[in-house]
Each structure stands twice: as C-alpha cells, then as structure tokens.
C-alpha cells in the first residue's frame, strides 16, 4: 500500500511539474516612444537568386512584369508594407561600382561576383532599376556605398547623381539616362562589414575613413542624408565603443549591427533548414535569444556617448543562417523556411520593438531565395514562407506607440537546460487600437496568460495565429499554404483583464479595440 501511495505521489508530482502555470502580464499606457516602421525593413543583395530570378526576370520572360520587375513579388511585398529596402549588399556593396550599372543595358560592363558563387554579374539591374522597384513597392531605398574598394569621389558622385537638382556633370548624365528629377535618397550606408568582407579594417581606421567619406557625401536641397556607419559584428562591443567615441553622435544618423542565428553556433556546419530534432531546435532558439543581450549591451555603450539617443542602432542584417539546400550552389545561400524560422522572426521583432528607443531600423536577410527569405520562386511559381506571414501579422506595430510590458516568462526546459518560453511586445496605433504580439517557443506546452491592461480602455479582442503541427513544416511549390495565418479564438475579455490560451510553438497577434 505504501509503495502504491508513493508511486501515486511521484506520478502526481510529475504531472504538476509539467503543468503550465498561469503567467501574468501587465501593460502600461504609451509614452512618447514609437516603434519605427523601419524596424520592418528588408535586404536584397546581388547574391544567388535574390535579384536575378527573384525580383528581376529575363527580358523575354512570360512571367507578368513591369520593366522586368516581377509583379507577383511586388504585390506580396506591398501587402506587408515593406518600409525600406537595402541594396546592393552586403559584401557585394564593397565591390560594386555604381557607374557600371547605369546607361543602356547592352553597353554595361560585366563583372565577376567574387563574393557569391563566382558568377557573372551583367549589371542589368542597377541604380535606376532598384529605384524603380522601390517606387513600385512604395518604400524608401537604403543604399550601401562602396568604401572597401571604392573611392571618396565615387561615393560623392553617386550621392550627387541621386540627389542633386542643379547643373553638374552627374545630373547631366542622370538626365541623359532618363531621370530628369533626382530621387532624393536619404538612407545612406558608408560601407558594409568594414571589419570583414568590407575591407578587414580596424575600428580606429574605419572611424577615420568614415569621417572622410561622410564629409563628401553631401546634403543636397530636399535630401538631407541619414548617414549610417558600418557597425559591429555580433558581440564586438569594442567596435561600437570606438565608433561612438571617434565618429561622434553628431556625424552619423545610425550605427549598424549584424547578428545571425546559427542553429549549431558553428559557421562551418550550421545545421539543416528542415532536418533537425528538438535539441537542435532548442539550441537554435537559445542562439536567437542572444539578440536581446547583444542589443542591450551595444545600446548601453551608445548611451555613454549619446544619452539623448540621437543615433539609431540599425540591425541591418539578421535572421537564421543554415546550410544550403542539398544540390544548390553553396555560394547562393538558398535555404528553406520552416515554422522554426517564423518563431525566430516573431521573437526577434519583439526584441526590436521592446528596444525601439534605440533600435529604429532593421533589415531581415534576405527578401527572396536567400537565407531567411520572405519569398521563394521557381520559374513562374512563387510562394510565401512562414517568415513572410509573421511580417504580415506584425505590420500592425509599424509607427505605433510602444506599450511597456512587465511579466516573468515560464521556462521552456529540455533536460537540464532552459530558456524563456514566452516573449511579447505591444503597441497602440493612431486609432487607439492595441496590438499584442506573443510568441510561445515551447513545442509541447501551451501558456495561459492573464493580462492586466490597467488604464487602457478596450471592448473587443480578435486575433490571428501562425502555427503548424511540426517545427519542421515548410511551404513548398506543391503545398504553398501549409503554414499560414489563421483566425485565433483563444483570447477573451474578463472585466478589464485579457485571458489568453497561447498554443505551443505559435506566434499570435491580438487586436484590442
């Protein structure tokens, strides 16, 4: 009998140990802090099939296009209100010479893309084509200038070509190429990854070089530049310290940060995009969550030199980086996109929203057919990835007032390891509607939430959810809608409290009105 009671006690204790406790959240009214729409930016490099066979189709293609820009891709990106697009790189930016990509296409010189696959770049997609694309997307262009292999004069003349509305040799060439008035491009990157593929520079050397290049990248009437310095790789806090000290807050609009989530944490064997077990999933999410610490520490350094937070921290390369799909060119960085990637996207965007006092721009890498892509194409076929659907959900936060949240996350445990299972961000838009984005990283257990909204007034709650049966689930060209957003019915009003049953491995966005 004693043995039976002991067994029953142990069984009950196991059940209670695995039971999901209710988590309480409190959401405070908005202050002056805004969630910039530019946090939801994207990145398109001359890499693999992102530009060519992504945005840009062959001259005689039967795929619907306008001036060779693929229209189904444009429509999909307009739906999620892409706010800005970064181009031409990446590593490619520091070997790109802009004058090779203007004028009649049949006269443009060809080059070798030494960074990405050693393929021939025919320069048919250049400055005019990129800015036509941005106009079609109704987004702001973000151009990365060539510091690594370029010259001060080259960058200065590119800015003049884009932004000057007067008489000069560059404006004469622009008009000759069919553009009478300037585009007035304001987001301007001074180099890319200058610590690595952009020149393997020291922080001190780059800081001095930045000041020189930025001096000659002029402000023209109606187009004051938002100059962006090439910032740190992941946890290189010394780089940030040196740039803030040597460049100074008054000489740059933003300072970049690059951090990629590697499933294994190893660059030489990153792990598969689609074949992984729970242990590798756990490690991937642990590496994803490092973004919180990295952003916090870089922000603290910036605060020392810029307490008024005038300089934006711009995470203009982020996302999961896995091994390429078997049988594809290793230099093209083509990978599939699973529910795991959607959870990474939702988590990372929540981190950025919660640091929106300093993080005011970010760019997912990359838009089409490369790394954590929003869109995959195969000839005339196109599909939207799980990551795309997260951006569709989160667009509600763009240019909304940030709402502070306080909560303690339950743990997601695997063996003797644990990470926070829950991450959240919230905002209030110009109509007064409240949006709460919730991510449950735990693949087994739901989370019960009781949310106190305090002084915030609301009457109704609706929601959408992104989830699937398996973390490895993907959308394919034969099953393009396997992972997509659906109506969420797991939230209800109880007095002025919000009660939510958040399913395992899910992204949910609620709207309170």
Coordinates of C-alpha atoms in Angstrom, one line a residue:
X1 CA 0.0 0.0 0.0
X2 CA 2.8 2.4 0.9
X3 CA 4.5 1.6 -2.4
X4 CA 1.3 2.3 -4.3
X5 CA 0.8 5.7 -2.5
X6 CA 4.5 6.6 -3.1
X7 CA 4.1 5.8 -6.8
X8 CA 0.9 7.8 -7.0
X9 CA 2.6 10.7 -5.2
X10 CA 5.5 10.6 -7.7
X11 CA 3.1 10.4 -10.6
X12 CA 1.2 13.4 -9.3
X13 CA 4.3 15.4 -8.7
X14 CA 5.4 14.7 -12.2
X15 CA 2.1 15.9 -13.6
X16 CA 2.2 19.1 -11.6
X17 CA 5.8 19.7 -12.5
X18 CA 4.8 19.6 -16.2
X19 CA 1.6 21.6 -15.8
X20 CA 1.8 25.1 -17.3
X21 CA 1.4 27.8 -14.7
X22 CA -0.6 30.9 -15.5
X23 CA 1.6 33.8 -16.4
X24 CA 0.6 37.3 -15.6
X25 CA 1.3 40.3 -17.8
X26 CA 0.8 44.0 -17.1
X27 CA 0.7 46.5 -20.0
X28 CA 1.2 50.2 -19.2
X29 CA -0.1 53.2 -21.2
X30 CA 2.0 54.6 -24.0
X31 CA 4.6 57.3 -23.6
X32 CA 6.4 59.1 -26.4
X33 CA 8.4 56.1 -27.6
X34 CA 7.4 54.9 -31.1
X35 CA 8.0 51.6 -32.9
X36 CA 9.5 52.8 -36.1
X37 CA 8.1 51.2 -39.3
X38 CA 11.7 50.9 -40.4
X39 CA 12.3 48.1 -38.0
X40 CA 10.4 46.0 -40.5
X41 CA 12.8 46.7 -43.4
X42 CA 14.4 44.2 -45.8
X43 CA 17.6 43.5 -47.6
X44 CA 18.3 42.4 -51.2
X45 CA 21.8 41.8 -52.3
X46 CA 23.3 40.7 -55.6
X47 CA 23.5 37.2 -54.2
X48 CA 22.2 33.9 -55.7
X49 CA 18.7 34.3 -56.9
X50 CA 17.6 37.3 -54.9
X51 CA 17.8 39.9 -57.6
X52 CA 18.2 37.8 -60.8
X53 CA 15.4 35.2 -60.9
X54 CA 13.9 36.9 -57.9
X55 CA 12.9 40.5 -58.4
X56 CA 14.3 40.6 -61.9
X57 CA 13.2 38.4 -64.8
X58 CA 14.6 37.7 -68.2
X59 CA 14.0 40.2 -71.0
X60 CA 11.7 37.8 -72.8
X61 CA 10.0 36.3 -69.7
X62 CA 6.3 35.4 -69.8
X63 CA 6.1 36.0 -66.1
X64 CA 4.0 39.1 -65.5
X65 CA 6.4 42.0 -65.1
X66 CA 6.8 45.7 -65.5
X67 CA 10.2 46.7 -66.9
X68 CA 11.4 43.2 -66.0
X69 CA 10.4 43.6 -62.3
X70 CA 8.2 40.7 -61.3
X71 CA 4.7 41.8 -60.4
X72 CA 3.6 39.0 -58.1
X73 CA 6.6 39.6 -55.9
X74 CA 5.8 43.4 -55.8
X75 CA 2.2 42.7 -54.8
X76 CA 3.2 40.4 -52.0
X77 CA 5.7 42.9 -50.6
X78 CA 3.3 45.8 -50.8
X79 CA 0.8 43.8 -48.8
X80 CA 3.2 43.7 -45.8
X81 CA 4.0 47.4 -46.3
X82 CA 7.8 47.0 -46.7
X83 CA 9.1 50.3 -45.4
X84 CA 12.7 50.2 -46.8
X85 CA 14.9 48.0 -48.9
X86 CA 18.7 47.8 -48.5
X87 CA 20.8 47.3 -51.7
X88 CA 23.2 46.4 -53.4
X89 CA 24.8 44.5 -50.4
X90 CA 26.2 43.1 -48.2
X91 CA 29.6 42.1 -49.2
X92 CA 28.7 42.8 -52.8
X93 CA 28.4 46.5 -52.0
X94 CA 32.1 46.9 -51.4
X95 CA 33.0 45.6 -54.8
X96 CA 30.1 47.4 -56.6
X97 CA 30.9 50.4 -58.8
X98 CA 27.7 52.2 -59.5
X99 CA 28.6 53.6 -62.9
X100 CA 28.8 50.1 -64.2
X101 CA 25.0 49.8 -63.6
X102 CA 23.7 52.9 -65.4
X103 CA 23.1 53.7 -69.1
X104 CA 21.9 51.4 -71.9
X105 CA 21.9 47.8 -70.6
X106 CA 23.6 46.4 -73.6
X107 CA 26.6 48.7 -73.0
X108 CA 27.1 47.9 -69.3
X109 CA 30.2 46.0 -68.4
X110 CA 30.0 42.5 -67.0
X111 CA 31.9 41.6 -63.8
X112 CA 32.5 38.6 -61.6
X113 CA 30.6 38.3 -58.3
X114 CA 33.7 37.2 -56.3
X115 CA 31.8 37.0 -53.0
X116 CA 28.8 34.9 -54.1
X117 CA 29.4 31.9 -56.3
X118 CA 31.9 33.5 -58.8
X119 CA 29.1 34.0 -61.3
X120 CA 28.9 36.7 -64.0
X121 CA 27.1 39.9 -62.9
X122 CA 25.8 41.6 -66.1
X123 CA 24.8 44.8 -64.2
X124 CA 21.4 44.9 -66.0
X125 CA 19.9 45.6 -62.5
X126 CA 21.4 48.9 -61.4
X127 CA 20.6 52.2 -59.8
X128 CA 17.6 53.1 -61.9
X129 CA 16.1 49.6 -61.8
X130 CA 16.5 49.5 -58.0
X131 CA 14.8 52.9 -57.5
X132 CA 12.1 51.9 -59.9
X133 CA 11.5 48.8 -57.7
X134 CA 11.4 51.0 -54.6
X135 CA 8.8 53.3 -56.3
X136 CA 6.7 50.2 -57.2
X137 CA 6.9 49.0 -53.5
X138 CA 6.3 52.5 -52.2
X139 CA 9.3 52.0 -49.9
X140 CA 12.4 54.0 -49.1
X141 CA 15.7 53.0 -50.6
X142 CA 18.6 52.3 -48.4
X143 CA 21.8 52.3 -50.4
X144 CA 25.1 50.8 -49.1
X145 CA 28.0 52.7 -50.6
X146 CA 31.4 51.2 -51.6
X147 CA 34.1 52.0 -49.0
X148 CA 36.1 48.8 -49.4
X149 CA 37.2 49.0 -53.0
X150 CA 35.7 52.4 -53.9
X151 CA 36.8 56.0 -53.5
X152 CA 35.5 59.1 -51.8
X153 CA 35.0 60.6 -55.2
X154 CA 32.9 57.6 -56.4
X155 CA 30.6 57.8 -53.4
X156 CA 30.3 61.6 -53.6
X157 CA 29.3 61.4 -57.2
X158 CA 26.7 58.7 -56.6
X159 CA 25.0 60.9 -54.0
X160 CA 25.1 63.8 -56.4
X161 CA 23.7 61.6 -59.2
X162 CA 20.8 60.6 -57.0
X163 CA 20.0 63.8 -55.1
X164 CA 21.2 67.0 -56.8
X165 CA 18.6 69.1 -58.7
X166 CA 21.0 71.5 -60.4
X167 CA 23.6 71.8 -63.1
X168 CA 26.5 69.4 -62.8
X169 CA 28.2 66.6 -64.8
X170 CA 26.4 63.9 -62.7
X171 CA 22.9 65.5 -63.2
X172 CA 23.6 65.8 -66.9
X173 CA 24.3 62.0 -67.0
X174 CA 21.2 61.2 -65.0
X175 CA 19.0 63.2 -67.3
X176 CA 20.7 61.5 -70.3
X177 CA 19.7 58.2 -68.7
X178 CA 16.1 59.2 -68.5
X179 CA 15.6 60.7 -65.0
X180 CA 15.0 64.4 -65.1
X181 CA 14.5 65.0 -61.4
X182 CA 16.5 63.5 -58.5
X183 CA 15.2 60.6 -56.4
X184 CA 16.3 62.2 -53.1
X185 CA 17.6 59.1 -51.4
X186 CA 18.3 59.8 -47.7
X187 CA 19.3 56.4 -46.2
X188 CA 23.0 56.1 -47.0
X189 CA 25.3 53.4 -45.7
X190 CA 29.0 54.3 -45.6
X191 CA 30.4 50.8 -46.2
X192 CA 29.4 47.3 -45.0
X193 CA 31.0 45.0 -42.6
X194 CA 34.2 47.0 -42.7
X195 CA 35.6 44.7 -40.1
X196 CA 35.3 41.8 -42.5
X197 CA 34.5 41.5 -46.2
X198 CA 34.2 45.3 -46.5
X199 CA 38.0 45.7 -46.0
X200 CA 39.1 43.9 -42.9
X201 CA 39.7 47.2 -41.2
X202 CA 40.3 48.1 -37.6
X203 CA 37.7 50.1 -35.8
X204 CA 40.1 53.1 -35.5
X205 CA 41.0 53.0 -39.2
X206 CA 37.3 52.7 -40.2
X207 CA 36.2 55.5 -37.9
X208 CA 38.7 57.9 -39.6
X209 CA 37.7 56.7 -43.0
X210 CA 34.0 57.1 -42.3
X211 CA 34.5 60.7 -41.3
X212 CA 36.3 61.4 -44.6
X213 CA 33.7 59.6 -46.8
X214 CA 30.7 61.1 -44.8
X215 CA 32.2 64.6 -45.3
X216 CA 32.0 64.4 -49.1
X217 CA 28.6 62.6 -49.2
X218 CA 26.8 65.9 -49.4
X219 CA 23.4 67.1 -48.3
X220 CA 21.5 68.5 -51.2
X221 CA 18.3 70.5 -51.1
X222 CA 15.4 68.4 -50.0
X223 CA 17.6 65.4 -49.4
X224 CA 19.5 65.6 -46.1
X225 CA 21.4 62.3 -45.8
X226 CA 20.9 59.9 -42.9
X227 CA 24.5 58.7 -42.9
X228 CA 24.9 55.2 -41.5
X229 CA 28.2 53.9 -40.2
X230 CA 29.3 50.3 -40.6
X231 CA 29.0 48.9 -37.1
X232 CA 29.8 45.8 -35.1
X233 CA 29.7 42.1 -35.8
X234 CA 27.6 40.5 -33.0
X235 CA 29.4 40.8 -29.7
X236 CA 32.2 43.1 -30.8
X237 CA 31.5 45.8 -28.3
X238 CA 34.9 47.4 -28.8
X239 CA 33.9 48.3 -32.4
X240 CA 30.8 50.1 -31.1
X241 CA 32.8 51.9 -28.4
X242 CA 35.4 53.1 -30.9
X243 CA 32.9 54.3 -33.5
X244 CA 30.8 56.2 -30.9
X245 CA 34.0 57.8 -29.4
X246 CA 35.8 58.6 -32.7
X247 CA 33.0 59.4 -35.1
X248 CA 30.7 61.1 -32.6
X249 CA 26.9 61.2 -32.4
X250 CA 26.7 64.4 -34.5
X251 CA 28.3 62.8 -37.6
X252 CA 26.0 59.8 -38.1
X253 CA 22.3 59.1 -38.1
X254 CA 22.8 55.4 -37.4
X255 CA 25.3 52.7 -36.5
X256 CA 24.8 49.2 -37.7
X257 CA 24.9 45.8 -36.0
X258 CA 24.9 42.3 -37.7
X259 CA 23.9 39.1 -35.9
X260 CA 22.8 35.8 -37.5
X261 CA 21.2 32.9 -35.6
X262 CA 23.2 29.7 -36.3
X263 CA 21.5 26.5 -35.3
X264 CA 24.7 24.9 -34.2
X265 CA 26.6 28.1 -33.4
X266 CA 29.3 27.0 -35.9
X267 CA 29.9 28.7 -39.2
X268 CA 31.4 25.6 -40.9
X269 CA 28.5 23.3 -40.1
X270 CA 25.5 25.5 -39.4
X271 CA 22.8 22.8 -39.5
X272 CA 19.9 21.9 -41.8
X273 CA 17.0 24.2 -42.5
X274 CA 14.5 21.3 -42.4
X275 CA 16.0 18.3 -40.7
X276 CA 16.5 19.0 -37.0
X277 CA 15.4 17.5 -33.7
X278 CA 14.2 19.2 -30.6
X279 CA 17.7 19.5 -29.2
X280 CA 18.9 21.5 -32.2
X281 CA 15.7 23.5 -32.1
X282 CA 16.3 24.4 -28.5
X283 CA 19.9 25.4 -29.2
X284 CA 18.7 27.5 -32.2
X285 CA 16.2 29.4 -30.1
X286 CA 18.8 29.9 -27.4
X287 CA 21.1 31.5 -30.0
X288 CA 18.2 33.6 -31.4
X289 CA 17.5 34.9 -27.9
X290 CA 21.1 36.2 -27.6
X291 CA 19.9 39.1 -29.7
X292 CA 18.4 40.6 -26.5
X293 CA 21.7 40.7 -24.7
X294 CA 23.6 41.9 -27.8
X295 CA 21.2 44.8 -28.5
X296 CA 21.2 45.7 -24.8
X297 CA 25.0 45.9 -24.4
X298 CA 25.5 47.8 -27.6
X299 CA 22.8 50.2 -26.6
X300 CA 24.4 50.7 -23.2
X301 CA 27.7 51.7 -24.9
X302 CA 25.9 54.1 -27.2
X303 CA 24.1 55.6 -24.2
X304 CA 27.5 56.6 -22.8
X305 CA 28.3 58.8 -25.8
X306 CA 24.8 59.6 -26.9
X307 CA 22.5 59.8 -23.8
X308 CA 19.8 61.6 -25.8
X309 CA 19.6 58.6 -28.2
X310 CA 20.1 60.6 -31.4
X311 CA 22.0 57.8 -33.1
X312 CA 19.9 54.8 -34.2
X313 CA 21.1 51.3 -33.7
X314 CA 20.4 49.6 -37.1
X315 CA 20.3 45.8 -37.2
X316 CA 20.5 45.8 -40.9
X317 CA 21.4 42.1 -41.2
X318 CA 19.7 39.5 -39.1
X319 CA 17.9 36.1 -39.4
X320 CA 18.7 32.4 -39.3
X321 CA 21.6 31.1 -41.4
X322 CA 21.6 27.4 -42.1
X323 CA 23.4 25.1 -44.5
X324 CA 22.2 25.5 -48.1
X325 CA 19.6 23.1 -49.5
X326 CA 21.3 20.0 -50.9
X327 CA 22.1 20.2 -54.5
X328 CA 22.1 24.0 -54.7
X329 CA 25.1 26.3 -55.3
X330 CA 26.8 26.8 -51.9
X331 CA 27.5 30.4 -52.9
X332 CA 23.8 31.2 -53.4
X333 CA 22.8 30.7 -49.8
X334 CA 19.4 29.2 -50.7
X335 CA 17.6 27.6 -47.7
X336 CA 14.0 26.5 -47.0
X337 CA 11.9 28.3 -44.3
X338 CA 10.1 26.4 -41.6
X339 CA 7.9 27.1 -38.6
X340 CA 11.1 27.4 -36.6
X341 CA 12.1 30.4 -38.7
X342 CA 8.8 32.0 -38.1
X343 CA 9.3 31.7 -34.4
X344 CA 12.7 33.3 -34.8
X345 CA 11.2 36.2 -36.8
X346 CA 8.5 36.8 -34.2
X347 CA 10.9 36.7 -31.3
X348 CA 13.5 38.9 -32.9
X349 CA 10.9 41.5 -33.9
X350 CA 9.6 41.5 -30.4
X351 CA 13.1 42.2 -29.1
X352 CA 13.5 45.1 -31.6
X353 CA 10.0 46.6 -30.6
X354 CA 11.0 46.4 -26.9
X355 CA 14.3 48.3 -27.7
X356 CA 12.6 50.8 -30.1
X357 CA 14.0 53.7 -28.1
X358 CA 17.4 52.8 -29.8
X359 CA 16.6 50.3 -32.5
X360 CA 14.9 52.3 -35.2
X361 CA 15.8 50.4 -38.3
X362 CA 16.4 46.7 -39.1
X363 CA 16.7 44.6 -42.3
X364 CA 15.9 40.9 -42.5
X365 CA 18.4 38.9 -44.6
X366 CA 17.2 38.4 -47.3
X367 CA 14.0 39.1 -49.3
X368 CA 13.8 36.4 -52.0
X369 CA 15.5 33.0 -52.4
X370 CA 18.4 33.8 -49.9
X371 CA 18.8 33.0 -46.2
X372 CA 15.6 33.7 -44.2
X373 CA 13.6 34.7 -47.2
X374 CA 10.1 36.1 -47.3
X375 CA 9.5 34.7 -50.8
X376 CA 10.8 31.7 -52.8
X377 CA 10.5 31.4 -56.6
X378 CA 10.8 28.6 -59.1
X379 CA 10.4 29.9 -62.6
X380 CA 6.8 31.2 -62.8
X381 CA 5.8 29.8 -59.4
X382 CA 6.1 31.9 -56.2
X383 CA 5.4 31.0 -52.5
X384 CA 5.2 32.9 -49.3
X385 CA 7.3 31.5 -46.4
X386 CA 6.2 31.2 -42.8
X387 CA 8.5 34.2 -42.1
X388 CA 6.5 36.3 -44.6
X389 CA 3.4 35.6 -42.6
X390 CA 5.0 36.8 -39.4
X391 CA 5.7 40.2 -41.1
X392 CA 2.1 40.2 -42.3
X393 CA 1.0 39.8 -38.6
X394 CA 3.4 42.3 -37.2
X395 CA 2.8 45.2 -39.6
X396 CA 0.3 46.4 -37.1
X397 CA 3.2 47.7 -34.9
X398 CA 4.6 50.0 -37.6
X399 CA 4.8 53.6 -36.4
X400 CA 2.7 52.9 -33.4
X401 CA 3.3 54.0 -29.8
X402 CA 5.2 51.5 -27.8
X403 CA 3.4 50.0 -24.8
X404 CA 5.7 48.8 -21.9
X405 CA 5.1 45.3 -20.7
X406 CA 6.1 43.6 -17.4
X407 CA 6.0 39.8 -17.0
X408 CA 8.1 36.8 -16.0
X409 CA 8.2 34.1 -18.6
X410 CA 7.7 30.5 -17.8
X411 CA 10.6 28.2 -18.7
X412 CA 10.9 26.0 -21.8
X413 CA 13.1 23.2 -20.5
X414 CA 14.9 20.4 -22.3
X415 CA 16.8 18.1 -19.9
X416 CA 18.8 20.3 -17.6
X417 CA 18.7 23.3 -19.9
X418 CA 16.1 26.1 -20.0
X419 CA 15.2 29.3 -21.9
X420 CA 12.3 31.7 -21.6
X421 CA 9.3 30.2 -23.3
X422 CA 7.4 33.4 -23.9
X423 CA 8.3 36.8 -25.5
X424 CA 5.9 39.7 -26.0
X425 CA 5.7 43.2 -27.4
X426 CA 2.8 45.6 -27.6
X427 CA 1.8 48.9 -29.3
X428 CA -1.1 51.3 -29.7
X429 CA -1.8 52.7 -33.2
X430 CA -3.1 56.1 -34.2
X431 CA -6.7 54.9 -34.0
X432 CA -6.3 53.7 -30.4
X433 CA -6.2 50.0 -31.3
X434 CA -3.9 47.9 -29.2
X435 CA -1.8 45.2 -30.7
X436 CA 0.0 42.5 -28.7
X437 CA 2.3 40.0 -30.3
X438 CA 3.0 36.8 -28.4
X439 CA 5.5 34.0 -29.2
X440 CA 5.5 30.6 -27.4
X441 CA 8.7 28.9 -28.1
X442 CA 7.8 25.7 -26.1
X443 CA 6.9 23.0 -28.6
X444 CA 4.9 20.9 -26.1
X445 CA 3.1 23.2 -23.7
X446 CA 0.6 25.9 -24.0
X447 CA 0.8 29.1 -21.9
X448 CA -2.1 30.5 -20.0
X449 CA -1.9 34.3 -19.8
X450 CA -3.8 36.7 -17.6
X451 CA -3.1 40.3 -18.8
X452 CA -3.9 43.4 -16.8
X453 CA -4.2 46.4 -19.2
X454 CA -4.6 48.9 -16.3
X455 CA -5.8 52.3 -17.6
X456 CA -6.0 51.2 -21.3
X457 CA -9.6 51.0 -22.5
X458 CA -10.9 48.3 -24.8
X459 CA -14.1 46.4 -25.6
X460 CA -13.3 43.7 -28.1
X461 CA -10.4 41.3 -28.9
X462 CA -9.7 39.5 -32.1
X463 CA -6.5 37.7 -33.2
X464 CA -4.5 35.7 -35.8
X465 CA -2.2 32.8 -35.2
X466 CA 0.7 31.2 -37.1
X467 CA 1.5 27.6 -36.1
X468 CA 1.7 24.1 -37.6
X469 CA 1.9 20.5 -36.4
X470 CA 5.6 20.3 -36.7
X471 CA 8.5 22.7 -36.2
X472 CA 10.0 21.4 -39.5
X473 CA 6.9 22.2 -41.5
X474 CA 7.5 24.3 -44.6
X475 CA 5.6 25.7 -47.6
X476 CA 6.5 24.1 -50.9
X477 CA 5.6 24.7 -54.5
X478 CA 3.2 21.8 -54.3
X479 CA 1.8 22.8 -50.9
X480 CA 2.3 26.5 -50.7
X481 CA -0.2 27.2 -47.9
X482 CA 0.7 24.5 -45.3
X483 CA 2.0 27.1 -42.8
X484 CA -0.1 30.3 -42.9
X485 CA -2.0 32.7 -40.7
X486 CA -5.4 31.7 -39.3
X487 CA -8.1 33.1 -37.1
X488 CA -7.3 32.8 -33.4
X489 CA -10.1 32.3 -30.9
X490 CA -8.1 31.7 -27.7
X491 CA -8.4 35.2 -26.2
X492 CA -11.3 36.7 -24.3
X493 CA -12.2 39.7 -22.1
X494 CA -12.8 39.2 -18.4
X495 CA -13.5 42.6 -16.8
X496 CA -10.6 44.7 -17.9
X497 CA -8.3 41.7 -18.0
X498 CA -7.3 39.7 -21.1
X499 CA -7.1 36.0 -20.8
X500 CA -5.3 34.0 -23.5
X501 CA -4.6 30.4 -24.1
X502 CA -1.4 30.5 -26.2
X503 CA -0.8 27.2 -28.0
X504 CA 2.6 25.6 -28.2
X505 CA 5.1 26.6 -30.9
X506 CA 3.0 29.6 -32.1
X507 CA 3.0 33.3 -33.0
X508 CA -0.2 35.2 -32.1
X509 CA -1.1 38.8 -32.7
X510 CA -4.1 40.2 -30.9
X511 CA -6.0 43.4 -31.7
X512 CA -7.9 45.1 -28.9
X513 CA -10.4 47.8 -29.8

